[in-house]
Coordinates of C-alpha atoms in Angstrom, one line a residue:
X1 CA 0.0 0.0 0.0
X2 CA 1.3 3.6 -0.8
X3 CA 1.9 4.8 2.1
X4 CA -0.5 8.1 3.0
X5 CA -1.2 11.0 5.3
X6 CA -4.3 11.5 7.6
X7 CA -5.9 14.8 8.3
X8 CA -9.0 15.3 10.4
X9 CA -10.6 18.8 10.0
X10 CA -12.7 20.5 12.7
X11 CA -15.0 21.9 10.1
X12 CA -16.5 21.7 6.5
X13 CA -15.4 24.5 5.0
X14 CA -11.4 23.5 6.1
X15 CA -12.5 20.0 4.8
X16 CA -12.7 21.0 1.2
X17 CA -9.7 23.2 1.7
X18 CA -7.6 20.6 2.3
X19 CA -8.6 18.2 -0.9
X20 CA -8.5 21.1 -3.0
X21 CA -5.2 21.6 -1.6
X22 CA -4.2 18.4 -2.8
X23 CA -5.3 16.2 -5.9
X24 CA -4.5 13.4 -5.0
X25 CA -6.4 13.6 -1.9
X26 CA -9.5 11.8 -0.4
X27 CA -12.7 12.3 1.5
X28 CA -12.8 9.4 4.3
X29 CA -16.5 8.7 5.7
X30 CA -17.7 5.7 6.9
X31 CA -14.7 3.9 4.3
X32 CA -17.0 1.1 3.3
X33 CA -15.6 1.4 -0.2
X34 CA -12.8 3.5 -0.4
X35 CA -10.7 0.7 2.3
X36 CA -12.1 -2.0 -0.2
X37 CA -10.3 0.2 -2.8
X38 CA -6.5 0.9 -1.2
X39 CA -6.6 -2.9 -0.4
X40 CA -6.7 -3.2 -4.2
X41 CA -4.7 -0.9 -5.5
X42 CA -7.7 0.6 -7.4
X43 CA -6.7 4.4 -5.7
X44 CA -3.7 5.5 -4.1
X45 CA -4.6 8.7 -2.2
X46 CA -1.5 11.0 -1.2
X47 CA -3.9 12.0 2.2
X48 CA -7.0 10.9 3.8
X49 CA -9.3 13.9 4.7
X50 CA -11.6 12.6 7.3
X51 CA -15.3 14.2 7.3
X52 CA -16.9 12.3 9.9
X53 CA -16.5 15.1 12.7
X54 CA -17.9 17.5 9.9
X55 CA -20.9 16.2 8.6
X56 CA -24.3 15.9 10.3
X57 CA -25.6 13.0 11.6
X58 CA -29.3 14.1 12.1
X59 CA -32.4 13.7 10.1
X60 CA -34.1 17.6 10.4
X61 CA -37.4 18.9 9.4
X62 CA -37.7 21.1 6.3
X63 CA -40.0 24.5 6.1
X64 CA -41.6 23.1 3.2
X65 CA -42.4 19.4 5.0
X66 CA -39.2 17.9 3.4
X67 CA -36.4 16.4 5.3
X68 CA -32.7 17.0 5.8
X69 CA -30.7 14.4 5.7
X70 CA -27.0 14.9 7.5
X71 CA -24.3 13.1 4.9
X72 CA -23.1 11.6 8.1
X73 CA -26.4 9.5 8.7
X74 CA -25.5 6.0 8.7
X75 CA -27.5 3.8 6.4
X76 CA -29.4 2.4 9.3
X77 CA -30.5 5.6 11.0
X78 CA -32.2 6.7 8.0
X79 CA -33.1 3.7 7.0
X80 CA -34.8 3.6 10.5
X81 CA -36.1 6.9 11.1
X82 CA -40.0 7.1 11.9
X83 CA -40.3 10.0 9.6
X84 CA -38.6 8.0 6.6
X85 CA -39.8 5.4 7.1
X86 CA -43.9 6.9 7.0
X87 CA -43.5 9.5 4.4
X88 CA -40.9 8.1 1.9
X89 CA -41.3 4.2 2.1
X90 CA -39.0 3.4 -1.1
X91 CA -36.2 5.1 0.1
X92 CA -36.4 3.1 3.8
X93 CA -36.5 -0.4 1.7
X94 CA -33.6 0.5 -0.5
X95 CA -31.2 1.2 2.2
X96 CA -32.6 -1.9 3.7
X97 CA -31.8 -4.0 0.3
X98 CA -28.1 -3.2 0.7
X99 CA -24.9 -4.9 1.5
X100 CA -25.4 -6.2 5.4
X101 CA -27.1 -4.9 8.7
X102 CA -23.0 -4.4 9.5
X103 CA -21.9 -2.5 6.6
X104 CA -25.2 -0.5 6.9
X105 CA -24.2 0.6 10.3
X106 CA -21.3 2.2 9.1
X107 CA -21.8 3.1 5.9
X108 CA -22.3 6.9 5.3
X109 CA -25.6 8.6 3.4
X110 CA -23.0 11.2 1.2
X111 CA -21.1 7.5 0.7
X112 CA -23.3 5.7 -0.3
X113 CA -24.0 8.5 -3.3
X114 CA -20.2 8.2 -4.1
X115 CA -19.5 4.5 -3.7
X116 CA -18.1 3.4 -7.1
X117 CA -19.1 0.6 -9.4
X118 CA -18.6 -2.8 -8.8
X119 CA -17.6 -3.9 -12.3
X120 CA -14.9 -6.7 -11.2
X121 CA -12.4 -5.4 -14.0
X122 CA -12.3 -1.8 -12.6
X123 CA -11.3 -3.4 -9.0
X124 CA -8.9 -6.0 -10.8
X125 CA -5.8 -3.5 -11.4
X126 CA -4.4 -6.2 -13.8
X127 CA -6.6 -6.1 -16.4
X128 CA -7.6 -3.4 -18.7
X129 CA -10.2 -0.9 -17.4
X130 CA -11.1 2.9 -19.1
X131 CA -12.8 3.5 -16.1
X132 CA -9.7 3.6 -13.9
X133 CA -7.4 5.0 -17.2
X134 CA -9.0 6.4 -20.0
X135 CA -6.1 5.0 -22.2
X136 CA -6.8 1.6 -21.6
X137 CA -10.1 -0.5 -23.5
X138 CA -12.9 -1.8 -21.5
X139 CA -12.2 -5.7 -20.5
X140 CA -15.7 -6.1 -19.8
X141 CA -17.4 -6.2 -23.6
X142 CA -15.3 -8.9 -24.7
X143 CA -15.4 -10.5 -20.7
X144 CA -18.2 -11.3 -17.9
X145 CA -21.2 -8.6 -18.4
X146 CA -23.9 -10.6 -16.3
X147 CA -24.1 -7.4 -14.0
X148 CA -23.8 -4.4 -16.5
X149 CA -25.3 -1.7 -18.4
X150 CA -28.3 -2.0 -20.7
X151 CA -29.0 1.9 -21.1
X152 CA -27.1 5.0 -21.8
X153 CA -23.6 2.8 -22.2
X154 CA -21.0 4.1 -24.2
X155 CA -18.2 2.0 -26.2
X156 CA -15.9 3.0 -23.1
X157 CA -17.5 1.8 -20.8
X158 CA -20.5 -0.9 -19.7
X159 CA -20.4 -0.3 -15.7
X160 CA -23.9 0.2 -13.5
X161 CA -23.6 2.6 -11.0
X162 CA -24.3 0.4 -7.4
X163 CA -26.0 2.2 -5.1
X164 CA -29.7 1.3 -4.2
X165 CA -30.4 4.5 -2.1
X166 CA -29.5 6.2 -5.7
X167 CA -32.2 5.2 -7.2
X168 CA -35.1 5.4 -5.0
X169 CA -33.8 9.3 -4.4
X170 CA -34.0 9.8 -7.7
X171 CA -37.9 8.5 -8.0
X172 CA -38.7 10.9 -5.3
X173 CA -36.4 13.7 -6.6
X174 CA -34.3 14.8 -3.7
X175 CA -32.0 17.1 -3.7
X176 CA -28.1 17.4 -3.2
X177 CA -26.2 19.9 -0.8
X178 CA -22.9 20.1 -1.7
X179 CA -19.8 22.7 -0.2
X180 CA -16.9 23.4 -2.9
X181 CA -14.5 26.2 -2.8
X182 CA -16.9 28.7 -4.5
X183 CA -19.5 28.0 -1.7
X184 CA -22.2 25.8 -1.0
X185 CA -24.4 24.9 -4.0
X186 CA -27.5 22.3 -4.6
X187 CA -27.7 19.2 -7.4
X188 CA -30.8 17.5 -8.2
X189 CA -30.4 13.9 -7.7
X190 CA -31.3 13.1 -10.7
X191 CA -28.6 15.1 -12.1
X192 CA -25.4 14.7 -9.8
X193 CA -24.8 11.4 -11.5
X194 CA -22.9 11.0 -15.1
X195 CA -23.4 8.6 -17.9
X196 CA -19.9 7.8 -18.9
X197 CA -19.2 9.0 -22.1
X198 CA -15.7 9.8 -23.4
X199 CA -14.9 10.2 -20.0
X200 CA -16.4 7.0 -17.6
X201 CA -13.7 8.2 -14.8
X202 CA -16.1 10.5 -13.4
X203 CA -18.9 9.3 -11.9
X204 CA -20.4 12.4 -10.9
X205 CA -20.6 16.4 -11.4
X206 CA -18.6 17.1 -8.1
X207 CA -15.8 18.6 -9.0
X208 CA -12.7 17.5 -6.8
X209 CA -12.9 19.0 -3.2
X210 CA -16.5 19.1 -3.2
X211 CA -17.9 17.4 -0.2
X212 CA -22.0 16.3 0.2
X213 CA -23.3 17.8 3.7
X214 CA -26.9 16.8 3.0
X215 CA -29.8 15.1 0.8
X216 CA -33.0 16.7 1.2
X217 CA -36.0 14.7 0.3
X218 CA -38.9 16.9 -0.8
X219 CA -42.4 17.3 0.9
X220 CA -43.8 13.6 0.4
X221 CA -46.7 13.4 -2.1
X222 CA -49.1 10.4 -2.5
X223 CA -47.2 8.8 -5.0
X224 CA -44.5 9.0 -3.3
X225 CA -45.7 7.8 0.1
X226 CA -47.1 5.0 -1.8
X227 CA -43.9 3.6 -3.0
X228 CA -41.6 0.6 -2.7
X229 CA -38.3 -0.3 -3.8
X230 CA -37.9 -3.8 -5.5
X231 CA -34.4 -5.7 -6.2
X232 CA -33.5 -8.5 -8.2
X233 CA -30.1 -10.3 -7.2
X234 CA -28.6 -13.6 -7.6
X235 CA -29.0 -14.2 -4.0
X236 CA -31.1 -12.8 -1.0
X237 CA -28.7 -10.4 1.1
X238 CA -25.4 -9.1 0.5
X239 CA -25.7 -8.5 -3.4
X240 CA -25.9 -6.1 -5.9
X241 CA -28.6 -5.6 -8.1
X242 CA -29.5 -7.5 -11.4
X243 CA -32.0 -5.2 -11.6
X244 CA -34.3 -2.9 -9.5
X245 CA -36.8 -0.6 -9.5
X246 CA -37.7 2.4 -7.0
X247 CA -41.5 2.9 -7.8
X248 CA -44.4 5.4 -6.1
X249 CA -48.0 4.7 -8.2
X250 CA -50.9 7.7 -7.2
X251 CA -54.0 6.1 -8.9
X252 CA -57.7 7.7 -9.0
X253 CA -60.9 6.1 -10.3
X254 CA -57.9 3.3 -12.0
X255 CA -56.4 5.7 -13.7
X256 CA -52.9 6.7 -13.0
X257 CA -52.7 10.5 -11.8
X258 CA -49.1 10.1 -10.7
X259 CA -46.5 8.2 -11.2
X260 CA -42.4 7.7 -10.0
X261 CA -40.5 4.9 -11.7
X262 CA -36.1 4.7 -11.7
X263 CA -34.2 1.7 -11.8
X264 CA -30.6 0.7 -10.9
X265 CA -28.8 -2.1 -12.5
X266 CA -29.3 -0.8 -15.5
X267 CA -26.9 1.9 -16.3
X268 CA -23.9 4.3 -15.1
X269 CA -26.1 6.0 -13.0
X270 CA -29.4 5.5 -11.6
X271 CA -31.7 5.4 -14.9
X272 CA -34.8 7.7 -14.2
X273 CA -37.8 6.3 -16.5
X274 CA -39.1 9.6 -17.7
X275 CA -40.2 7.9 -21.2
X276 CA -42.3 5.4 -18.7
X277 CA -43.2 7.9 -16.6
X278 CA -44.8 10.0 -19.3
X279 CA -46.6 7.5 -20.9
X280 CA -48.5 6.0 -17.7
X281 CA -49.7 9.8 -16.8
X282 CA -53.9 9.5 -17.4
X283 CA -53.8 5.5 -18.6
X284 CA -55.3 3.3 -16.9
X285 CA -53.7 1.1 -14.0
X286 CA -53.2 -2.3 -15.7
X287 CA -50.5 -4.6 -16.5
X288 CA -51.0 -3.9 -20.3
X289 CA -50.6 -0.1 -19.5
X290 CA -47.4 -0.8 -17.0
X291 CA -45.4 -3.3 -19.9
X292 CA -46.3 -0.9 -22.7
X293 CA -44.7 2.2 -20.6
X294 CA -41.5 0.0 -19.6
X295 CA -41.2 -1.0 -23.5
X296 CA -41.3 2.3 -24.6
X297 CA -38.4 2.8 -22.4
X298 CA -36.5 -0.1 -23.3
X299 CA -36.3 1.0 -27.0
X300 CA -32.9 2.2 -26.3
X301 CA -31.9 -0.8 -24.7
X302 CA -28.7 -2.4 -26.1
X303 CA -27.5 -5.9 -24.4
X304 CA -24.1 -7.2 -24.1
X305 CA -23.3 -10.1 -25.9
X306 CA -20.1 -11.9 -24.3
X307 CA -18.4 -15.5 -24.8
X308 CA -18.0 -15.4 -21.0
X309 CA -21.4 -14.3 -20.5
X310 CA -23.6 -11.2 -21.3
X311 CA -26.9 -9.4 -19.9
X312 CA -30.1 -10.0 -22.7
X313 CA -31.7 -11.3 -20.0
X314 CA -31.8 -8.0 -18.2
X315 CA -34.7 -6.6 -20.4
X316 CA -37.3 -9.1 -19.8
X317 CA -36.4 -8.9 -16.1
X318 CA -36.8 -5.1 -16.3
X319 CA -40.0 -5.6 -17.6
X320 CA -41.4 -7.9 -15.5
X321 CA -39.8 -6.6 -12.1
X322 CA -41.8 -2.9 -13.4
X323 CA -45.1 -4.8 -14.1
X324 CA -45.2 -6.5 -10.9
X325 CA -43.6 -3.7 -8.6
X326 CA -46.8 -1.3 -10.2
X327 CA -49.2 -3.6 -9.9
X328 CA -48.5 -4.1 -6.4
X329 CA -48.7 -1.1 -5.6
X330 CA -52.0 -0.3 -7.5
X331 CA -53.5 -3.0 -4.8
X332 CA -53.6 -5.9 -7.4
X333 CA -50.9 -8.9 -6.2
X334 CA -47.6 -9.1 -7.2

């Protein structure tokens, strides 16, 4: 391991000072990836900047009937919290679907935004990965692609972006608070993650030195208190996503009057179903209405074909995890 230094700020604003002092530095939360990561070799930071002293770890009431999240919350807290739990269901399960009760306890909400993908050539420093240098190809087209991208892949790169919180904050729209060095700013969720592009290195808009000090989830509507998050792995706990969808269904006289629909497993980033979402607005709340919307977003689907193994089978499963996770919902049975 390259050996590094450790810095613990006393507050935020001398946080981000410190990694923009330094490129080669890194935040240090709760470290559930970034340890995973030195262990590898995948990074080797010059200097830990530690945030846990800096970041909140409470859950606050917003004017508006929103919540603040503190980046420091642990995945369990909020995944605990009476509030969250109530008012924003899907986001509660989501949390709950990932890694272990253990890993949840330390695991950071700002780091579980930032954790990167779990493509095993991009953790594998011996093999060939433009994710990790843009001057190498991407090992996983010609490799094992069970677990990668279906949408808005580029011929760079084929990784899915992890995180399960992700995407259920994207079907309820939060908001991102972030502090760089030109002040504090906000991100809509569903635009703080990137597709990758000529450039799949960056995962996100933050530019280096900016730190997350809260996601705000917006005053809870009824689709959105009617929501669930739904994950398809290859076994029960402790796995990645297949597929999954974060869904919220508001349905009046059986039509749809609302409706919130992003999936993970899918893409670079959490994939927000607008094409879907725009076609179920006013139709009614049937299975043939749900599989039409989800095929209109699949048009641009485009599977990996691989001697070692590739992801068709993703689209069907998209479309039937959608179906049933909006049918549920709508009070018929999954």
């Amino acid at each position: 391991m390259k050996p590094f230094t450790y810095a613990r700020p006393d507050d935020a604003p001398a946080a981000v000072a410190a990694l923009t002092a330094d490129p080669d530095a890194r935040f240090l939360a709760g470290g559930t990836n970034l340890l995973d990561h030195l262990k590898l070799g995948v990074v080797e930071p010059s200097q830990l900047v530690d945030v846990n002293r800096v970041t909140s770890t409470e859950i606050t009431e917003l004017d508006d009937g929103g919540l603040r999240i503190g980046a420091g919350v642990a995945n369990s807290d909020l995944a605990a919290d009476e509030r969250v739990r109530r008012d924003h269901p899907a986001v509660a399960a989501a949390v709950l679907a990932g890694a272990s009760g253990q890993l949840r306890n330390m695991a950071s909400t700002g780091g579980n935004l930032l954790q990167r993908t779990r493509c095993p050539y991009f953790a594998d420093a011996t093999t060939p990965c433009t994710k990790r240098d843009l001057s190498q190809a991407c090992s996983a087209r010609e490799g094992w692609a069970r677990y990668h991208a279906i949408l808005g892949a580029s011929e760079h790169c084929i990784a899915t972006h992890p995180s399960d919180l992700a995407v259920a904050l994207v079907a309820v729209d939060a908001q991102v608070q972030v502090l760089g060095r030109d002040g504090a700013r906000t991100v809509p969720v569903r635009d703080f993650h990137r597709l990758p592009g000529d450039d799949p290195t960056r995962d996100t808009v933050l530019e280096h030195g900016d730190l997350v000090t809260a996601v705000d989830l917006p005053a809870p509507t009824p689709a959105v208190r009617n929501s669930t998050y739904r994950k398809v792995r290859d076994r029960a706990s402790y796995a990645f996503a297949l597929v999954s969808v974060a869904a919220g269904l508001e349905v009046r006289d059986g039509v749809v009057a609302d409706v919130r629909l992003a999936l993970g497993g899918v893409a670079h980033k959490p994939w927000h179903a607008t094409t879907a979402e725009a076609a179920l607005r006013g139709q009614p709340a049937t299975d043939d209405a749900f599989r039409a919307a989800i095929a209109a977003e699949l048009e641009a689907a485009e599977a990996v074909e691989s001697p070692l193994g590739g992801n068709a089978f993703k689209i069907p499963l998209v479309t039937g995890t959608v179906v049933s996770t909006l049918r549920a919902l709508s009070g018929g049975t999954a």
